[in-house]
XYZ file of C-alpha atoms in Angstrom:
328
model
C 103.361 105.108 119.979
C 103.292 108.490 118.122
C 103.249 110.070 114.373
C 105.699 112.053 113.667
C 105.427 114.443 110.416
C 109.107 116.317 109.953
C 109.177 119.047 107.104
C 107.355 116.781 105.017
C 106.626 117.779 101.144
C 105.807 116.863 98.226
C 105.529 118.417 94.549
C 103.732 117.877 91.287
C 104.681 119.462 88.304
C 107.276 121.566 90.212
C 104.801 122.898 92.524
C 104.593 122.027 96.195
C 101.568 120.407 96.993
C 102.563 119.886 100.509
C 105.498 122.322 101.959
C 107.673 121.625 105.251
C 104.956 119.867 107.331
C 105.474 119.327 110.564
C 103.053 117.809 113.083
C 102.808 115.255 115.828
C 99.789 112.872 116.476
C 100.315 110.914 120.378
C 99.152 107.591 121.231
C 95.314 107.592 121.621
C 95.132 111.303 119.962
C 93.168 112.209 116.724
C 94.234 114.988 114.738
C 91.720 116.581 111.846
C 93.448 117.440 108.920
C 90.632 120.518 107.626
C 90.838 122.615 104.728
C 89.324 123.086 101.534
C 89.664 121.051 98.593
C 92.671 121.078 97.243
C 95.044 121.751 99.963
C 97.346 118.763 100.878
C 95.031 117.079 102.779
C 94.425 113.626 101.195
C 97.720 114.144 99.898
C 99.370 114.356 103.202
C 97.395 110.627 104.111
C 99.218 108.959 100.718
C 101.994 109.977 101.945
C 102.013 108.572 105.452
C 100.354 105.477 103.980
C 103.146 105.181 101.670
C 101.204 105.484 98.704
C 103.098 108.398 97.321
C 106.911 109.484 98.062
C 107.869 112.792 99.596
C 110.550 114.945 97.625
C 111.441 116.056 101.226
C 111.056 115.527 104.809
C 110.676 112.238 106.875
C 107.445 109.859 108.397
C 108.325 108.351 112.003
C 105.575 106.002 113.440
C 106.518 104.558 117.122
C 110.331 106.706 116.574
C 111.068 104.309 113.344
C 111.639 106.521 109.914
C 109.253 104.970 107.980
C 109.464 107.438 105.005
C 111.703 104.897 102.150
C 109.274 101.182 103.422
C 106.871 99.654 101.228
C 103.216 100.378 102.331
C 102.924 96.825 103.390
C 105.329 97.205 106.125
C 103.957 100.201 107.574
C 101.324 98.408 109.934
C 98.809 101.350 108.573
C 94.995 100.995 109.272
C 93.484 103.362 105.962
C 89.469 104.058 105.873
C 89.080 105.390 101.773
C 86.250 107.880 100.838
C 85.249 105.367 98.421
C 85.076 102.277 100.716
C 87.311 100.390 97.934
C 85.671 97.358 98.550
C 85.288 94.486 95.995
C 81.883 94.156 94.577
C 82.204 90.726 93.744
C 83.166 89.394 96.859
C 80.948 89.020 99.606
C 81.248 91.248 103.337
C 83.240 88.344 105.158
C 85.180 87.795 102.020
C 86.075 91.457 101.798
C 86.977 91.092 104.867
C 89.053 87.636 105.204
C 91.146 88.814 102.178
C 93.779 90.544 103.921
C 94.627 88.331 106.280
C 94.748 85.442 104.022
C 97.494 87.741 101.977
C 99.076 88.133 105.638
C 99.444 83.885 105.940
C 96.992 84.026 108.519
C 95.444 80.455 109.099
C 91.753 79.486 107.412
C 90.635 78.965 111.182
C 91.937 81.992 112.340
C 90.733 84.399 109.528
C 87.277 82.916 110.543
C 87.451 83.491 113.966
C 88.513 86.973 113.230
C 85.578 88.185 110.758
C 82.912 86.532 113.015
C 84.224 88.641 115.924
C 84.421 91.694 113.513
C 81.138 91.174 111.931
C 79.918 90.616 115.634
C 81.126 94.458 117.011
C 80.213 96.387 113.666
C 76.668 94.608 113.800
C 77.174 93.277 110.763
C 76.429 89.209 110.891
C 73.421 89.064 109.332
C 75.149 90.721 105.952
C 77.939 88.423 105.762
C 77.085 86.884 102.477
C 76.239 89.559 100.872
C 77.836 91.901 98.391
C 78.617 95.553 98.538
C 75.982 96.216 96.045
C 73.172 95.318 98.549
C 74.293 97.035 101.151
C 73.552 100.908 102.069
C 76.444 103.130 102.386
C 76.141 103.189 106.087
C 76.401 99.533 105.930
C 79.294 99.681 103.492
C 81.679 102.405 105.465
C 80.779 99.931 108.680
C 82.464 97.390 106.430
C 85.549 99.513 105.075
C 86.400 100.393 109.131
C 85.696 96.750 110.244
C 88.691 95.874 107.793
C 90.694 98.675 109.043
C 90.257 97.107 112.769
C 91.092 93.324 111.238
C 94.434 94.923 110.549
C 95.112 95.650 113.809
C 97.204 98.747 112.112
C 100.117 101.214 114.463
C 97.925 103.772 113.437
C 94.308 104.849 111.392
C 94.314 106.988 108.826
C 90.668 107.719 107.888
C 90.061 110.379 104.429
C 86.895 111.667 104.499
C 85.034 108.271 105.911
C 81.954 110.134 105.498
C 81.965 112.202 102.849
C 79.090 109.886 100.743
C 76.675 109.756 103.107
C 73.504 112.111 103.980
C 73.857 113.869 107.070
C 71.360 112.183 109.198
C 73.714 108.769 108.632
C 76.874 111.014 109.388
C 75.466 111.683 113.148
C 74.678 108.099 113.725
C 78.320 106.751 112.361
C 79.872 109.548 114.755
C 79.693 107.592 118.199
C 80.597 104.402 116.518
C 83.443 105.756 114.830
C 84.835 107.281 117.743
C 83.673 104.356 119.850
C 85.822 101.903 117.271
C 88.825 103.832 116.373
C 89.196 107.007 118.044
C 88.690 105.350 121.747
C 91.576 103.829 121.159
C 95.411 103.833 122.693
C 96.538 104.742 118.404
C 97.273 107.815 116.514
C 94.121 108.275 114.291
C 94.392 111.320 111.461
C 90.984 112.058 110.187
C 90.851 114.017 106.962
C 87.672 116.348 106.519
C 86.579 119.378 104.786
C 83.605 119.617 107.546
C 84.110 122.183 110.011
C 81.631 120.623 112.550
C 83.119 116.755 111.573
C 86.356 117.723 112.486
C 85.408 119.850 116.025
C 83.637 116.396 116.926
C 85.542 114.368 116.322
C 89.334 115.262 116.884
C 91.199 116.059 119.807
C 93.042 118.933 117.461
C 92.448 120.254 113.986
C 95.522 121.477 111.762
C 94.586 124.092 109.250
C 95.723 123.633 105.750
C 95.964 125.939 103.283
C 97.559 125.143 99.802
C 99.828 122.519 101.232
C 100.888 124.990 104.269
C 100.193 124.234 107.935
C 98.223 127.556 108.926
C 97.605 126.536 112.172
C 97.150 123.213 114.697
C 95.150 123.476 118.023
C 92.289 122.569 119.779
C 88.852 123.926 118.155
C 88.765 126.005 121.419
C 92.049 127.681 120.538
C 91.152 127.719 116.833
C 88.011 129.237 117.281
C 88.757 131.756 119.894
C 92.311 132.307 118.887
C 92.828 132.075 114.945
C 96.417 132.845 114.219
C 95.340 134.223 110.642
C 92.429 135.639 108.499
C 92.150 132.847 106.898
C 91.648 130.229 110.249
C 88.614 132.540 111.163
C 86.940 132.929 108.195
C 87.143 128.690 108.174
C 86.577 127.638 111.708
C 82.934 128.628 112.633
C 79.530 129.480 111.032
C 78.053 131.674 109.839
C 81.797 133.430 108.603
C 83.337 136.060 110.629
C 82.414 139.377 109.506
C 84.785 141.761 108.627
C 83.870 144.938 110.031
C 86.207 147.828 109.345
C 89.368 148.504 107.059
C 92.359 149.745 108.395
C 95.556 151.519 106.572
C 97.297 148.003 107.660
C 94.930 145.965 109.226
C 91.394 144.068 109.475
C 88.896 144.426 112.276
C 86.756 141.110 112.840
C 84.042 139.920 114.658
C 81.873 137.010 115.161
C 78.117 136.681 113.985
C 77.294 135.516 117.215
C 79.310 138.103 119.395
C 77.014 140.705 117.734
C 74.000 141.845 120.155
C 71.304 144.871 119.715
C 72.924 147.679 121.617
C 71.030 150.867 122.011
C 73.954 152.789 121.699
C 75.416 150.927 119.269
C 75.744 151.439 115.356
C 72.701 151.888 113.092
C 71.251 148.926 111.038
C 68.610 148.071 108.795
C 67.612 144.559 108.076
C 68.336 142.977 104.765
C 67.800 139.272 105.567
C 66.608 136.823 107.957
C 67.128 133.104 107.895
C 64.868 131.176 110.698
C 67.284 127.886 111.755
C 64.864 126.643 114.936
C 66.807 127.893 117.760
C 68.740 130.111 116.408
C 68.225 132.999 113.423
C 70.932 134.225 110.984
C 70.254 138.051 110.579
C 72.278 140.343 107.457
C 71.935 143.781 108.441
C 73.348 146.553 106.306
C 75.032 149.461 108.146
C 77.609 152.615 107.407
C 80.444 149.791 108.104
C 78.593 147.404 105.109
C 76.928 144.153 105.536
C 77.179 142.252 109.204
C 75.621 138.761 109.424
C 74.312 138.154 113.638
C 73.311 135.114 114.805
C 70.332 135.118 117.934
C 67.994 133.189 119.221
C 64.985 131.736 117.144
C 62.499 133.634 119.311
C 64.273 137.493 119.314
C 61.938 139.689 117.497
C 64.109 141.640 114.904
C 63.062 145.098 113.755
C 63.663 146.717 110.430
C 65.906 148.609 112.141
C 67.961 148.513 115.242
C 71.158 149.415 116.873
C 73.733 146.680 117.140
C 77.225 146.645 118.825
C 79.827 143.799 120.762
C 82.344 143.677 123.432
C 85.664 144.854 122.398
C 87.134 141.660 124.165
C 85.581 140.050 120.905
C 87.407 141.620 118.212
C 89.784 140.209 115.946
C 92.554 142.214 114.240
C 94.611 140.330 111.258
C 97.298 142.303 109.126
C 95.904 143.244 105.416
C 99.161 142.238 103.893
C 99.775 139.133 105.363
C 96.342 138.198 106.694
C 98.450 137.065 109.888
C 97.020 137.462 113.924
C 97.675 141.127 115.364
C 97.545 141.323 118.814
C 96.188 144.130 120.652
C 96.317 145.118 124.503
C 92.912 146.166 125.444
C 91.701 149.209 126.905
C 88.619 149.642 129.637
């Protein structure tokens, strides 16, 4: 069982919001969808879900073109931002009313929630509504009814985009406990950096409706194919260090180290994060952000440097990769 994305696009007002995508999501594999907002990502979801039609391009789940059938027929598992559930009815009838549309039997469709309600640790809510419930409670309810479906494949858009981020780290294990532990595709749409490296197998970079790049977040981190993949993947932002005729020299906050040999810098600004402290120094090559540990004394000024292995070189023009062959 695999999605299959095939120059897939779509346009509004004669504009492409999503041009010639192509990607591939295996059995048991979950692919982020990151980028900011804006950029095809929710988009992309409609379309697989068959919410929306493409003005190009095709949809294959399990090797069947799925890309002209009615979303009913697709077999699709979707998780909404919103948790779309119906305030007036109660959790288990939230839940029990899509299989009663699917002619599944009274007995059955109670069998079914109970054993849902059971694994999401959600019993003792079962008669009440989504208004008494917290928004952990109510996502846990939105991905319990993406399980009833017993979908080909899970599309979740930004599952937890609503809550605080202390909730966000607990739902993390169950979510990939629930759904990504599983032998189906699962595309996860996010605009958080950190969401996606945790929980996806690969990330695919969008930018205005254009695949930038798809990896792991190794690759993506250590490898981004353009300017615009390294200033998005990692924190604090890549610095850009020098200016070229033609090209862009990079390098990491946290590849920076005092050097005594190094280049000059004075401090401008220090951010204390626990372990870890976010330094600005300004030097004769401008502002560069370093990242150290929380217990470095930093002076007010200092001598900084990196291993060339470290740099990143992107084109000017086309903000594209430029490899270089080291010299030692």
């Amino acid at each position: 069982m695999s999605l299959i994305l095939k120059n897939l696009g779509r346009k509004v007002n004669h504009s492409w919001i999503i041009h010639k995508l192509n990607l591939k999501v295996d059995k048991g594999e979950c692919l982020a969808l990151l980028g900011p907002s804006g950029c095809g990502k929710s988009s992309t979801l409609r379309l697989i879900a068959g919410l929306d039609k493409p003005d190009e391009g095709s949809i294959l789940i399990g090797g069947e073109d799925v890309t002209n059938i009615s979303p009913v027929k697709r077999k699709v598992g979707m998780v909404f931002q919103s948790y779309a559930l119906f305030p007036h009815l109660s959790v288990a009838a939230n839940l029990s009313l899509g299989l009663k549309v699917r002619g599944v039997s009274e007995v059955e469709q109670k069998k079914r929630v109970f054993a849902i309600l059971e694994l999401m640790k959600l019993e003792k809510f079962a008669i009440r509504l989504p208004a008494q419930l917290s928004g952990g409670q109510r996502q846990r309810v939105a991905l319990a009814r993406a399980l009833l479906r017993d979908p080909l494949i899970y599309l979740l858009d930004e599952p937890m985009s609503n809550l605080d981020a202390q909730l966000r780290e607990d739902l993390r294990p169950e979510i990939r406990t629930l759904i990504l532990g599983g032998n189906k595709p699962v595309i996860y749409v996010t605009h958080d950096q950190h969401e996606a490296m945790a929980m996806a197998n690969k990330i695919a970079i969008l930018n205005e409706g254009v695949l930038e790049q798809v990896g792991t977040p190794k690759e993506l981190y250590e490898n981004p194919s353009s300017l615009f993949v390294a200033k998005f993947i990692g924190r604090p932002q890549i610095n850009i260090i020098e200016e070229r005729k033609e090209e862009l020299k990079c390098i990491r906050p946290e590849d920076i180290k005092f050097k005594s040999n190094g280049l000059r810098a004075k401090l401008e600004y220090k951010e204390w994060l626990g372990s870890e402290q976010l330094i600005l120094f300004k030097t004769s090559k401008g502002s560069i952000k370093m990242l150290c540990k929380g217990s470095d004394e930093i002076p007010e000024d200092a001598y900084i440097g990196w291993a060339q292995d470290k740099e990143h070189y992107f084109n000017k023009k086309t903000g594209y990769r430029v490899n270089k062959l080291l010299k030692y």
